Amino acid sequence: MSEMQSPKHASCTESFYKDSIKAELDGHKIAPTERTRMLQILRKFERENDQTAGKNNNEDEDDDDDDDEEDDYVPDLAERLEAIDLQTADTDTILSKLTPAERAEFEASLRAGADAIRGYVDIWTPWWWNDSIQDGGGSGETTPLIRLMDGTTPAGETELKTDTRPLVLSGLKSLRSLIAGEPDESLMFNLVDLVGGYAFMSRFLNGDWEEDPVEGARIMWDVSRVVGSEQPFAFTGVHDALASLKMRMMQNESYGITAHTTALSLADISRILSSPQNVLSALSDAHNVFTAAHTSPTSNANSTSPSPPPPPLIPRAMRRRAFASAKKLYFYLCLLNESTAAGGGVGGGDALLPVLKAAVDVELSLVQREIVEMEDGVKAAVGARRRVPRGPLVQEI
């Protein structure tokens, strides 16, 4: 697992976000949260251009050709975006407001790779990868989403906590109050699916699901069969749960799944399964996602105050589905909490989690081996191509 904390692991993480942003530019449906992330990049891009423009204006003060300056005047990005509803505008509409030179530079920065993207938006570090983790509510350090050129953070900008673990739901009920009889022991395999769906959703939204809990719910419905299905079922083993996760992630092209992102997801699952507290925190945070998603915004709906308008109402069918998913997650929270507290119960939480983790680690090793073999094959092919002797440029007749 030390490999996942190396620079090689960092490149996997960064490529995940790079592929996601590229997918948006290629015309896939863009989620509100992804649009917000792109706008954050554009705003910083604008600030850099403003600084450059300021230097150019100083140099142009001595220029006598005022008519040419007026003809070449281009409003700044804020003015160009002023007439656009950023909540509903699509990607092409927003990018059309850039000048050809600005758009070329912006898209070039995305093609340049993770380092260019990191310069605009800080990539979130998941709480489960922090060795000095604290429980939520502590005085953990924060990472700003946007930094100015001088290293400061704009007023009002969101900051992401990187070393706090989500609080576990309090007052969890006993299983006897939820179901009659004993639950099937194979239900514990479903934890792998739930943890994997939560980790993937968290990374895809860069750790900020609170910005759009409905989008967070949609992603988990896409990826996790347990929360996405209305019918109760149980996986027969860890391999089946992981195969389901991979298949469902690959079905959505906008997720940009590769062998590297698959390895990253497996490493995330393994890390969360390393302790009951991690799993309880992950399930609690996932429960919060669906609780927020099924709560329809009603406050300020008829208000005439200058405050921002409330988000659109959530469709009733989606609210019902989110409510059912929250109840399902609550059941698994109670299941794991009771089996862990009792030291036994269904599968014995303390004893079973290491078994689940070990099985995930085996799958991770296989994927890592495939990546190495694939990269070695590419290197061998390139080397063989270079060693092929070139024939005579001119053939004698």
PDB file of C-alpha atoms in Angstrom, residues 267-382:
ATOM      1  CA  ALA A 267      -6.671   1.506  -2.869  1.00  0.00           C
ATOM      2  CA  ASP A 268      -9.349   3.838  -1.481  1.00  0.00           C
ATOM      3  CA  ILE A 269     -11.600   0.911  -0.586  1.00  0.00           C
ATOM      4  CA  SER A 270      -8.744  -0.924   1.108  1.00  0.00           C
ATOM      5  CA  ARG A 271      -7.796   2.147   3.091  1.00  0.00           C
ATOM      6  CA  ILE A 272     -11.350   2.753   4.349  1.00  0.00           C
ATOM      7  CA  LEU A 273     -11.758  -0.918   5.272  1.00  0.00           C
ATOM      8  CA  SER A 274      -8.648  -0.688   7.463  1.00  0.00           C
ATOM      9  CA  SER A 275     -10.755   0.222  10.517  1.00  0.00           C
ATOM     10  CA  PRO A 276     -14.404   0.020  11.631  1.00  0.00           C
ATOM     11  CA  GLN A 277     -14.282   3.740  12.451  1.00  0.00           C
ATOM     12  CA  ASN A 278     -13.366   4.566   8.853  1.00  0.00           C
ATOM     13  CA  VAL A 279     -16.234   2.483   7.475  1.00  0.00           C
ATOM     14  CA  LEU A 280     -18.752   3.961   9.927  1.00  0.00           C
ATOM     15  CA  SER A 281     -17.597   7.475   9.009  1.00  0.00           C
ATOM     16  CA  ALA A 282     -17.824   6.752   5.274  1.00  0.00           C
ATOM     17  CA  LEU A 283     -21.332   5.291   5.582  1.00  0.00           C
ATOM     18  CA  SER A 284     -22.409   8.220   7.771  1.00  0.00           C
ATOM     19  CA  ASP A 285     -21.147  10.742   5.230  1.00  0.00           C
ATOM     20  CA  ALA A 286     -22.883   8.849   2.414  1.00  0.00           C
ATOM     21  CA  HIS A 287     -26.068   8.866   4.510  1.00  0.00           C
ATOM     22  CA  ASN A 288     -25.714  12.644   4.802  1.00  0.00           C
ATOM     23  CA  VAL A 289     -25.484  12.922   1.003  1.00  0.00           C
ATOM     24  CA  PHE A 290     -28.835  11.226   0.470  1.00  0.00           C
ATOM     25  CA  THR A 291     -30.453  12.986   3.418  1.00  0.00           C
ATOM     26  CA  ALA A 292     -29.490  16.330   1.883  1.00  0.00           C
ATOM     27  CA  ALA A 293     -30.592  15.162  -1.576  1.00  0.00           C
ATOM     28  CA  HIS A 294     -34.119  14.217  -0.484  1.00  0.00           C
ATOM     29  CA  THR A 295     -34.647  17.466   1.440  1.00  0.00           C
ATOM     30  CA  SER A 296     -36.446  19.804  -0.933  1.00  0.00           C
ATOM     31  CA  PRO A 297     -35.421  23.460  -0.551  1.00  0.00           C
ATOM     32  CA  THR A 298     -38.382  25.542   0.604  1.00  0.00           C
ATOM     33  CA  SER A 299     -36.873  28.411   2.584  1.00  0.00           C
ATOM     34  CA  ASN A 300     -36.780  31.813   0.868  1.00  0.00           C
ATOM     35  CA  ALA A 301     -38.823  30.378  -1.998  1.00  0.00           C
ATOM     36  CA  ASN A 302     -41.168  33.401  -1.906  1.00  0.00           C
ATOM     37  CA  SER A 303     -38.716  35.836  -0.407  1.00  0.00           C
ATOM     38  CA  THR A 304     -38.158  39.263  -1.971  1.00  0.00           C
ATOM     39  CA  SER A 305     -34.805  39.732  -0.253  1.00  0.00           C
ATOM     40  CA  PRO A 306     -31.703  40.305  -2.412  1.00  0.00           C
ATOM     41  CA  SER A 307     -30.229  36.990  -1.230  1.00  0.00           C
ATOM     42  CA  PRO A 308     -29.404  34.396  -3.925  1.00  0.00           C
ATOM     43  CA  PRO A 309     -32.434  32.430  -5.185  1.00  0.00           C
ATOM     44  CA  PRO A 310     -32.932  28.943  -3.729  1.00  0.00           C
ATOM     45  CA  PRO A 311     -31.895  25.919  -5.787  1.00  0.00           C
ATOM     46  CA  PRO A 312     -34.597  24.304  -7.928  1.00  0.00           C
ATOM     47  CA  LEU A 313     -37.016  21.939  -6.244  1.00  0.00           C
ATOM     48  CA  ILE A 314     -35.968  18.298  -6.292  1.00  0.00           C
ATOM     49  CA  PRO A 315     -38.428  16.060  -8.201  1.00  0.00           C
ATOM     50  CA  ARG A 316     -40.618  14.010  -5.894  1.00  0.00           C
ATOM     51  CA  ALA A 317     -39.517  10.694  -7.438  1.00  0.00           C
ATOM     52  CA  MET A 318     -35.876  11.571  -6.818  1.00  0.00           C
ATOM     53  CA  ARG A 319     -36.641  12.612  -3.250  1.00  0.00           C
ATOM     54  CA  ARG A 320     -38.325   9.268  -2.582  1.00  0.00           C
ATOM     55  CA  ARG A 321     -35.388   7.393  -4.067  1.00  0.00           C
ATOM     56  CA  ALA A 322     -32.885   9.421  -2.030  1.00  0.00           C
ATOM     57  CA  PHE A 323     -34.921   8.810   1.128  1.00  0.00           C
ATOM     58  CA  ALA A 324     -34.910   5.050   0.461  1.00  0.00           C
ATOM     59  CA  SER A 325     -31.144   5.104  -0.111  1.00  0.00           C
ATOM     60  CA  ALA A 326     -30.601   6.995   3.149  1.00  0.00           C
ATOM     61  CA  LYS A 327     -32.653   4.380   5.015  1.00  0.00           C
ATOM     62  CA  LYS A 328     -30.634   1.594   3.395  1.00  0.00           C
ATOM     63  CA  LEU A 329     -27.358   3.195   4.481  1.00  0.00           C
ATOM     64  CA  TYR A 330     -28.747   3.648   7.979  1.00  0.00           C
ATOM     65  CA  PHE A 331     -29.430  -0.089   8.126  1.00  0.00           C
ATOM     66  CA  TYR A 332     -25.816  -0.910   7.198  1.00  0.00           C
ATOM     67  CA  LEU A 333     -24.589   1.586   9.776  1.00  0.00           C
ATOM     68  CA  CYS A 334     -26.601  -0.199  12.457  1.00  0.00           C
ATOM     69  CA  LEU A 335     -25.463  -3.585  11.154  1.00  0.00           C
ATOM     70  CA  LEU A 336     -21.757  -2.736  11.314  1.00  0.00           C
ATOM     71  CA  ASN A 337     -22.040  -0.772  14.547  1.00  0.00           C
ATOM     72  CA  GLU A 338     -23.771  -3.616  16.363  1.00  0.00           C
ATOM     73  CA  SER A 339     -21.484  -6.356  15.044  1.00  0.00           C
ATOM     74  CA  THR A 340     -18.401  -4.286  15.904  1.00  0.00           C
ATOM     75  CA  ALA A 341     -19.565  -3.240  19.362  1.00  0.00           C
ATOM     76  CA  ALA A 342     -20.471  -6.802  20.286  1.00  0.00           C
ATOM     77  CA  GLY A 343     -17.251  -8.217  18.877  1.00  0.00           C
ATOM     78  CA  GLY A 344     -19.336 -10.746  17.032  1.00  0.00           C
ATOM     79  CA  GLY A 345     -22.809 -10.556  15.587  1.00  0.00           C
ATOM     80  CA  VAL A 346     -23.246 -10.794  11.850  1.00  0.00           C
ATOM     81  CA  GLY A 347     -19.869 -11.881  10.596  1.00  0.00           C
ATOM     82  CA  GLY A 348     -18.147 -10.156  13.502  1.00  0.00           C
ATOM     83  CA  GLY A 349     -17.321  -6.665  12.219  1.00  0.00           C
ATOM     84  CA  ASP A 350     -13.866  -6.475  13.805  1.00  0.00           C
ATOM     85  CA  ALA A 351     -12.922  -9.898  12.452  1.00  0.00           C
ATOM     86  CA  LEU A 352     -14.499  -9.585   8.999  1.00  0.00           C
ATOM     87  CA  LEU A 353     -13.206  -6.176   7.892  1.00  0.00           C
ATOM     88  CA  PRO A 354      -9.560  -7.371   7.721  1.00  0.00           C
ATOM     89  CA  VAL A 355     -10.741 -10.286   5.568  1.00  0.00           C
ATOM     90  CA  LEU A 356     -12.576  -7.931   3.216  1.00  0.00           C
ATOM     91  CA  LYS A 357      -9.538  -5.647   3.065  1.00  0.00           C
ATOM     92  CA  ALA A 358      -7.197  -8.547   2.277  1.00  0.00           C
ATOM     93  CA  ALA A 359      -9.423  -9.629  -0.620  1.00  0.00           C
ATOM     94  CA  VAL A 360      -9.447  -6.072  -1.987  1.00  0.00           C
ATOM     95  CA  ASP A 361      -5.650  -5.930  -1.693  1.00  0.00           C
ATOM     96  CA  VAL A 362      -5.382  -9.085  -3.814  1.00  0.00           C
ATOM     97  CA  GLU A 363      -7.478  -7.451  -6.548  1.00  0.00           C
ATOM     98  CA  LEU A 364      -5.380  -4.296  -6.266  1.00  0.00           C
ATOM     99  CA  SER A 365      -2.161  -6.288  -6.723  1.00  0.00           C
ATOM    100  CA  LEU A 366      -3.562  -7.898  -9.877  1.00  0.00           C
ATOM    101  CA  VAL A 367      -4.505  -4.525 -11.367  1.00  0.00           C
ATOM    102  CA  GLN A 368      -1.109  -3.054 -10.489  1.00  0.00           C
ATOM    103  CA  ARG A 369       0.589  -6.033 -12.146  1.00  0.00           C
ATOM    104  CA  GLU A 370      -1.523  -5.519 -15.276  1.00  0.00           C
ATOM    105  CA  ILE A 371      -0.502  -1.856 -15.356  1.00  0.00           C
ATOM    106  CA  VAL A 372       3.191  -2.743 -15.096  1.00  0.00           C
ATOM    107  CA  GLU A 373       2.886  -5.388 -17.825  1.00  0.00           C
ATOM    108  CA  MET A 374       1.025  -2.951 -20.062  1.00  0.00           C
ATOM    109  CA  GLU A 375       3.629  -0.221 -19.564  1.00  0.00           C
ATOM    110  CA  ASP A 376       6.470  -2.705 -20.134  1.00  0.00           C
ATOM    111  CA  GLY A 377       4.776  -3.842 -23.335  1.00  0.00           C
ATOM    112  CA  VAL A 378       4.505  -0.274 -24.589  1.00  0.00           C
ATOM    113  CA  LYS A 379       8.182   0.372 -23.787  1.00  0.00           C
ATOM    114  CA  ALA A 380       9.207  -2.834 -25.562  1.00  0.00           C
ATOM    115  CA  ALA A 381       7.174  -1.915 -28.644  1.00  0.00           C
ATOM    116  CA  VAL A 382       8.703   1.559 -28.775  1.00  0.00           C
TER     117      VAL A 382
END
